[in-house]
PDB file of C-alpha atoms in Angstrom:
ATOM      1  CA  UNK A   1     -16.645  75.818  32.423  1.00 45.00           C
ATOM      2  CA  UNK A   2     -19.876  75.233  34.625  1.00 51.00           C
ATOM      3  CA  UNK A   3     -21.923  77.166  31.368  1.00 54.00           C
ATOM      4  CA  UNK A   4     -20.877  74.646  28.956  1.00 53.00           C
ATOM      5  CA  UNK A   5     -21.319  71.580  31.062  1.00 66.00           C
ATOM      6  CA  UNK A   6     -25.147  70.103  30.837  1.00 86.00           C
ATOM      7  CA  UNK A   7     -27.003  70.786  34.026  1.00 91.00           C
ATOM      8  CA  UNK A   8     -26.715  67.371  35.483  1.00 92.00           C
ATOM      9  CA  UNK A   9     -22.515  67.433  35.190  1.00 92.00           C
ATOM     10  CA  UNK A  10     -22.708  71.448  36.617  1.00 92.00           C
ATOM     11  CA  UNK A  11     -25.058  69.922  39.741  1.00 95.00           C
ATOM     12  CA  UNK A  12     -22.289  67.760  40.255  1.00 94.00           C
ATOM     13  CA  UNK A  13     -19.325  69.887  39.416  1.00 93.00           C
ATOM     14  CA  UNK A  14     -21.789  72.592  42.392  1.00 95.00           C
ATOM     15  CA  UNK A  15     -21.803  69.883  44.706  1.00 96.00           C
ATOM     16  CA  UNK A  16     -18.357  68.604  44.816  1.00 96.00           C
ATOM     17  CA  UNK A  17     -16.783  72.092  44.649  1.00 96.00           C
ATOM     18  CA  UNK A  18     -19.393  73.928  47.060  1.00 96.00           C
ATOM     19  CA  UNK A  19     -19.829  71.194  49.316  1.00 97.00           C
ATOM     20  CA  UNK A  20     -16.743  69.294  49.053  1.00 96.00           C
ATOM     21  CA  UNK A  21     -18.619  65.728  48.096  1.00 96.00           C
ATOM     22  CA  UNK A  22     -17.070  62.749  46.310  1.00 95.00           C
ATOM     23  CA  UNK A  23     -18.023  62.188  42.973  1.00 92.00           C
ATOM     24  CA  UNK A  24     -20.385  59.144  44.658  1.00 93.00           C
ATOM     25  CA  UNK A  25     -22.003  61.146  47.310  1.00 96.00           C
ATOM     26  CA  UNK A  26     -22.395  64.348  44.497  1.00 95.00           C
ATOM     27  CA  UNK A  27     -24.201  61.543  42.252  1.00 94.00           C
ATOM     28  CA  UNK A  28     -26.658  60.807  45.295  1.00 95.00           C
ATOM     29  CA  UNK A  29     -27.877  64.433  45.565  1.00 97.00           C
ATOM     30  CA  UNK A  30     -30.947  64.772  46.975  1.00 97.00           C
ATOM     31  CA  UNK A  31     -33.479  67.165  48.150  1.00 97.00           C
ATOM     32  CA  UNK A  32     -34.061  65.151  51.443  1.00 97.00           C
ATOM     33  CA  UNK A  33     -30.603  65.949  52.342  1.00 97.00           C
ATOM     34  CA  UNK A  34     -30.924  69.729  52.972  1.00 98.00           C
ATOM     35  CA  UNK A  35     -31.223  69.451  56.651  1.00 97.00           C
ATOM     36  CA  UNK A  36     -31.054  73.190  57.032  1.00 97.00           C
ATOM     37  CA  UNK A  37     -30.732  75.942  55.390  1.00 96.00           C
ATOM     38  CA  UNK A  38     -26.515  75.741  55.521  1.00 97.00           C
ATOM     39  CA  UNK A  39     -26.698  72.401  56.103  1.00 98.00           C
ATOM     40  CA  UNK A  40     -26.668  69.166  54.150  1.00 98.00           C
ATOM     41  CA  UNK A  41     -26.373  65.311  55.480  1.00 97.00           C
ATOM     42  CA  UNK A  42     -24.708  63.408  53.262  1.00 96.00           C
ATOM     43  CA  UNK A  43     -26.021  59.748  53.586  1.00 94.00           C
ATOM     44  CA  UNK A  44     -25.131  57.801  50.435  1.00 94.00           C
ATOM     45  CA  UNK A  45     -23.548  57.804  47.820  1.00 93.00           C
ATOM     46  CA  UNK A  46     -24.130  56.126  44.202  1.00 92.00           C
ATOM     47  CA  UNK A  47     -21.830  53.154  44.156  1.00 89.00           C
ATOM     48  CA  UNK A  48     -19.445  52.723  41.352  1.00 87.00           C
ATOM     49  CA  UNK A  49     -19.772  49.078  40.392  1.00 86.00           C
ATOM     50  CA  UNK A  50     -23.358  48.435  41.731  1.00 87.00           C
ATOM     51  CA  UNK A  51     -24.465  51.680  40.192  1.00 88.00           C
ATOM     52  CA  UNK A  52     -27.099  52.218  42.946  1.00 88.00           C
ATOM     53  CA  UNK A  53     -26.948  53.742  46.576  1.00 88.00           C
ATOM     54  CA  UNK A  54     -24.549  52.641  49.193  1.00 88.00           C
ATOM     55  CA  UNK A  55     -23.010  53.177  52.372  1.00 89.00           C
ATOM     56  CA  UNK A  56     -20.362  56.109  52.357  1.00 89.00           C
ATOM     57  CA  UNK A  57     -16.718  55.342  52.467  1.00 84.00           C
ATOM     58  CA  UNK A  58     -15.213  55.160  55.945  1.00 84.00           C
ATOM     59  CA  UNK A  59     -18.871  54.660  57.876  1.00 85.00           C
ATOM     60  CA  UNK A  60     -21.133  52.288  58.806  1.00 85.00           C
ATOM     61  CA  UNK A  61     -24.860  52.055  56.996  1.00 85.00           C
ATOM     62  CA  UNK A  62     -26.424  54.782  58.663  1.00 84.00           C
ATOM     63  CA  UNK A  63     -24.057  56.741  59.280  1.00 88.00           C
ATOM     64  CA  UNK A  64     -23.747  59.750  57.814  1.00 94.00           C
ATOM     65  CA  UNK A  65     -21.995  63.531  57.645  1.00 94.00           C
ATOM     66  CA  UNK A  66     -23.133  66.782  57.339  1.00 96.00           C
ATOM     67  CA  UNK A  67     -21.194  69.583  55.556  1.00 97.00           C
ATOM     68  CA  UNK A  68     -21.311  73.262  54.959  1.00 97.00           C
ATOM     69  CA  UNK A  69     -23.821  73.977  52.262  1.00 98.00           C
ATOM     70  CA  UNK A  70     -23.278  77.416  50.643  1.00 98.00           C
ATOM     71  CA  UNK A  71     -26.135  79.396  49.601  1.00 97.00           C
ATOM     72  CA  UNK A  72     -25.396  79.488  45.840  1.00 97.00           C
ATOM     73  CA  UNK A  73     -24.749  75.298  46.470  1.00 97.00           C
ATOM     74  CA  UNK A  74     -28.687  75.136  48.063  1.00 98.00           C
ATOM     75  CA  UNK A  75     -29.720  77.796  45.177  1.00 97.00           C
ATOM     76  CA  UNK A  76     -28.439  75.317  42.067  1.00 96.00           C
ATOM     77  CA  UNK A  77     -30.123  72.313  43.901  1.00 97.00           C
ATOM     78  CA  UNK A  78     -33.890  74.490  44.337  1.00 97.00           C
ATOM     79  CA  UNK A  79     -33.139  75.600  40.525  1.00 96.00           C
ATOM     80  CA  UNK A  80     -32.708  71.836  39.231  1.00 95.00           C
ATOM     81  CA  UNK A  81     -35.191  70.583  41.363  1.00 97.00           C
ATOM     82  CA  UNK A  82     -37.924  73.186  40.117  1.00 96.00           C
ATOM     83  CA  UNK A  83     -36.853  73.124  36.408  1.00 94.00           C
ATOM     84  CA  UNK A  84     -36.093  68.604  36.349  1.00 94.00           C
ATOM     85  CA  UNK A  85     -38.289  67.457  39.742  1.00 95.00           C
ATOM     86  CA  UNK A  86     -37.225  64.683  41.833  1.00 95.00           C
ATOM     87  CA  UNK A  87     -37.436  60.984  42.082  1.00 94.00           C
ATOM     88  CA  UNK A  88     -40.327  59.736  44.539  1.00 94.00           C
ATOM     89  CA  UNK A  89     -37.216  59.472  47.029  1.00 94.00           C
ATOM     90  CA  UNK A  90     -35.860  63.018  46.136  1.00 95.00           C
ATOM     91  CA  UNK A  91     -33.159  62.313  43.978  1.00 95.00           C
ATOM     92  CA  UNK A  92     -32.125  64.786  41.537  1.00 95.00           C
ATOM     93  CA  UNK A  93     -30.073  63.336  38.855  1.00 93.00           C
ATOM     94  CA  UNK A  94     -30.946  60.184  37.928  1.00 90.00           C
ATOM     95  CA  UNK A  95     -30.658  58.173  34.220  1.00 86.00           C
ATOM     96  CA  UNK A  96     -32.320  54.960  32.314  1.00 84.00           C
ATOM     97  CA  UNK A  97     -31.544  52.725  35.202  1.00 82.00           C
ATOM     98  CA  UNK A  98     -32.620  55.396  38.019  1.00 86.00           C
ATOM     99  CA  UNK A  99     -29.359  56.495  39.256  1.00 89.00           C
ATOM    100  CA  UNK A 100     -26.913  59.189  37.872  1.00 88.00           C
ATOM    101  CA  UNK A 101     -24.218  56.828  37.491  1.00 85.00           C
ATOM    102  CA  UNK A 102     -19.997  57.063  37.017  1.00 89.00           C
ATOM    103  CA  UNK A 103     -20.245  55.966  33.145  1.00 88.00           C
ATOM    104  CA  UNK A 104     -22.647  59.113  32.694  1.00 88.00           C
ATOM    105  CA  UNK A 105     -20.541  61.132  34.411  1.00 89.00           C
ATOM    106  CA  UNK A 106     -17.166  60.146  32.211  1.00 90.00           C
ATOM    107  CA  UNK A 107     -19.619  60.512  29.422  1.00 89.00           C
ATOM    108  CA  UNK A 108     -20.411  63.836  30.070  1.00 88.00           C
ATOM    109  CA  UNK A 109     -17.090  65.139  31.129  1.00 88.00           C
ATOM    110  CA  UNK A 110     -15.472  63.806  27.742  1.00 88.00           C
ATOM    111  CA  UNK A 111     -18.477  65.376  25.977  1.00 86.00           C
ATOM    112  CA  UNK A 112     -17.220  68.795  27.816  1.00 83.00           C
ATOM    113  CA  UNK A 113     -13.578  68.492  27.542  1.00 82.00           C
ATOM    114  CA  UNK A 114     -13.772  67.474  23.655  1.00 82.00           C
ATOM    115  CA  UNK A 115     -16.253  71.072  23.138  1.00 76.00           C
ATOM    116  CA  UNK A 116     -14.318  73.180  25.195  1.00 74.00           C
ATOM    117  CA  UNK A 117     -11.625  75.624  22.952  1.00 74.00           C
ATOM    118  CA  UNK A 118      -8.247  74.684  23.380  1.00 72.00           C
ATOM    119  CA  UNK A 119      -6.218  76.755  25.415  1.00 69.00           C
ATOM    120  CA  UNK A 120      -2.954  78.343  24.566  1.00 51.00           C
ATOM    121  CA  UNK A 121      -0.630  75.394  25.966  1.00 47.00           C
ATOM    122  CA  UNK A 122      -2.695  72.835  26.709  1.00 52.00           C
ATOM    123  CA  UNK A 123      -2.149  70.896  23.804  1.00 51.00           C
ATOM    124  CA  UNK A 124       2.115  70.711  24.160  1.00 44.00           C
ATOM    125  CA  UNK A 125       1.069  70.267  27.727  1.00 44.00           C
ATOM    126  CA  UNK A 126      -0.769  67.426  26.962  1.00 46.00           C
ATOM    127  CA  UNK A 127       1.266  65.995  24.252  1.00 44.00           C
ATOM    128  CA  UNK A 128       4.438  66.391  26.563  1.00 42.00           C
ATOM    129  CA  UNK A 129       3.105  64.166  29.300  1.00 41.00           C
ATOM    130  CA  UNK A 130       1.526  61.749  26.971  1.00 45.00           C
ATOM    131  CA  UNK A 131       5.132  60.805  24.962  1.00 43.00           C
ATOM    132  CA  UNK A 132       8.518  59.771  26.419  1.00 48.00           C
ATOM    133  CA  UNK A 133      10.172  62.910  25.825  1.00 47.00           C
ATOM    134  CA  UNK A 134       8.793  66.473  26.806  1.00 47.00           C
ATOM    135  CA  UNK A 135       9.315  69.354  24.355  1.00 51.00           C
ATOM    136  CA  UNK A 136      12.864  70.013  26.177  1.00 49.00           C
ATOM    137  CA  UNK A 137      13.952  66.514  24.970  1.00 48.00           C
ATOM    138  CA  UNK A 138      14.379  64.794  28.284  1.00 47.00           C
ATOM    139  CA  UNK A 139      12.473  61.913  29.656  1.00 46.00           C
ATOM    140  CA  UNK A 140       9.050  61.699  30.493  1.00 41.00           C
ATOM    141  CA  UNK A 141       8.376  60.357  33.465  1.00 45.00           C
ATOM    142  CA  UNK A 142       4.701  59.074  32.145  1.00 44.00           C
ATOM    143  CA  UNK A 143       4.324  55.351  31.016  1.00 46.00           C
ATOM    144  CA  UNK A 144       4.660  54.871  27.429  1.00 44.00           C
TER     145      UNK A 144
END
């Protein structure tokens, strides 16, 4: 999936996968954060409804955590930086206002849902848990 995604959605997709970020925090990548060569300090993340940087959830401002950073995870974040730069501040992804923000992201993952080939099932799937009924003929337990 990570082939057909643009690069800023697969830096993302990298960080919250390899790193195990929030969407937020993966939003706030930045090169400043490598702390080490294994090691990356999340400090922020990119706040849904301000759409700039904030405190992380659970912590005071300052505060921060550092996670496990995979090679391959550090490897996609020297690749982007190279090929895109950074901000002055050493932000990766970033859009029209400055910040990589959660509309861009839903943006981008519709984008990459709507061009990726159907799967066998996914549609009946899909259409099962969208309608009262499932294909057996007994009640849905989704809203309708």
């Amino acid at each position: 999936m990570l082939t057909v995604a643009d690069e800023d959605l697969a830096l993302e997709i990298v960080m919250m996968a390899g790193c195990g970020l929030r969407n937020g925090e993966a939003r706030a990548v930045n090169v400043n954060n490598v702390v080490a060569q294994d090691v990356y300090r999340v400090r922020e993340q990119i706040h849904s409804n301000t759409l700039r940087p904030a405190k992380l959830k659970h912590r005071k401002t300052g505060e921060f955590r550092e996670v496990p950073l995979p090679r391959s995870v550090r490897e996609a974040i020297e690749r982007y930086a190279e090929k895109h730069g950074t901000t002055k501040d050493g932000y990766l992804l970033r859009g029209p206002g400055g910040y990589f923000t959660e509309g861009m992201e839903r943006r981008r993952v519709r984008k990459l849902f709507a061009d990726l080939p159907p799967e066998e099932g996914v549609g009946m799937y899909a259409s099962g848990t969208t309608s009262p009924r499932t294909p057996s003929g007994t009640a849905s337990l989704s809203p309708t």
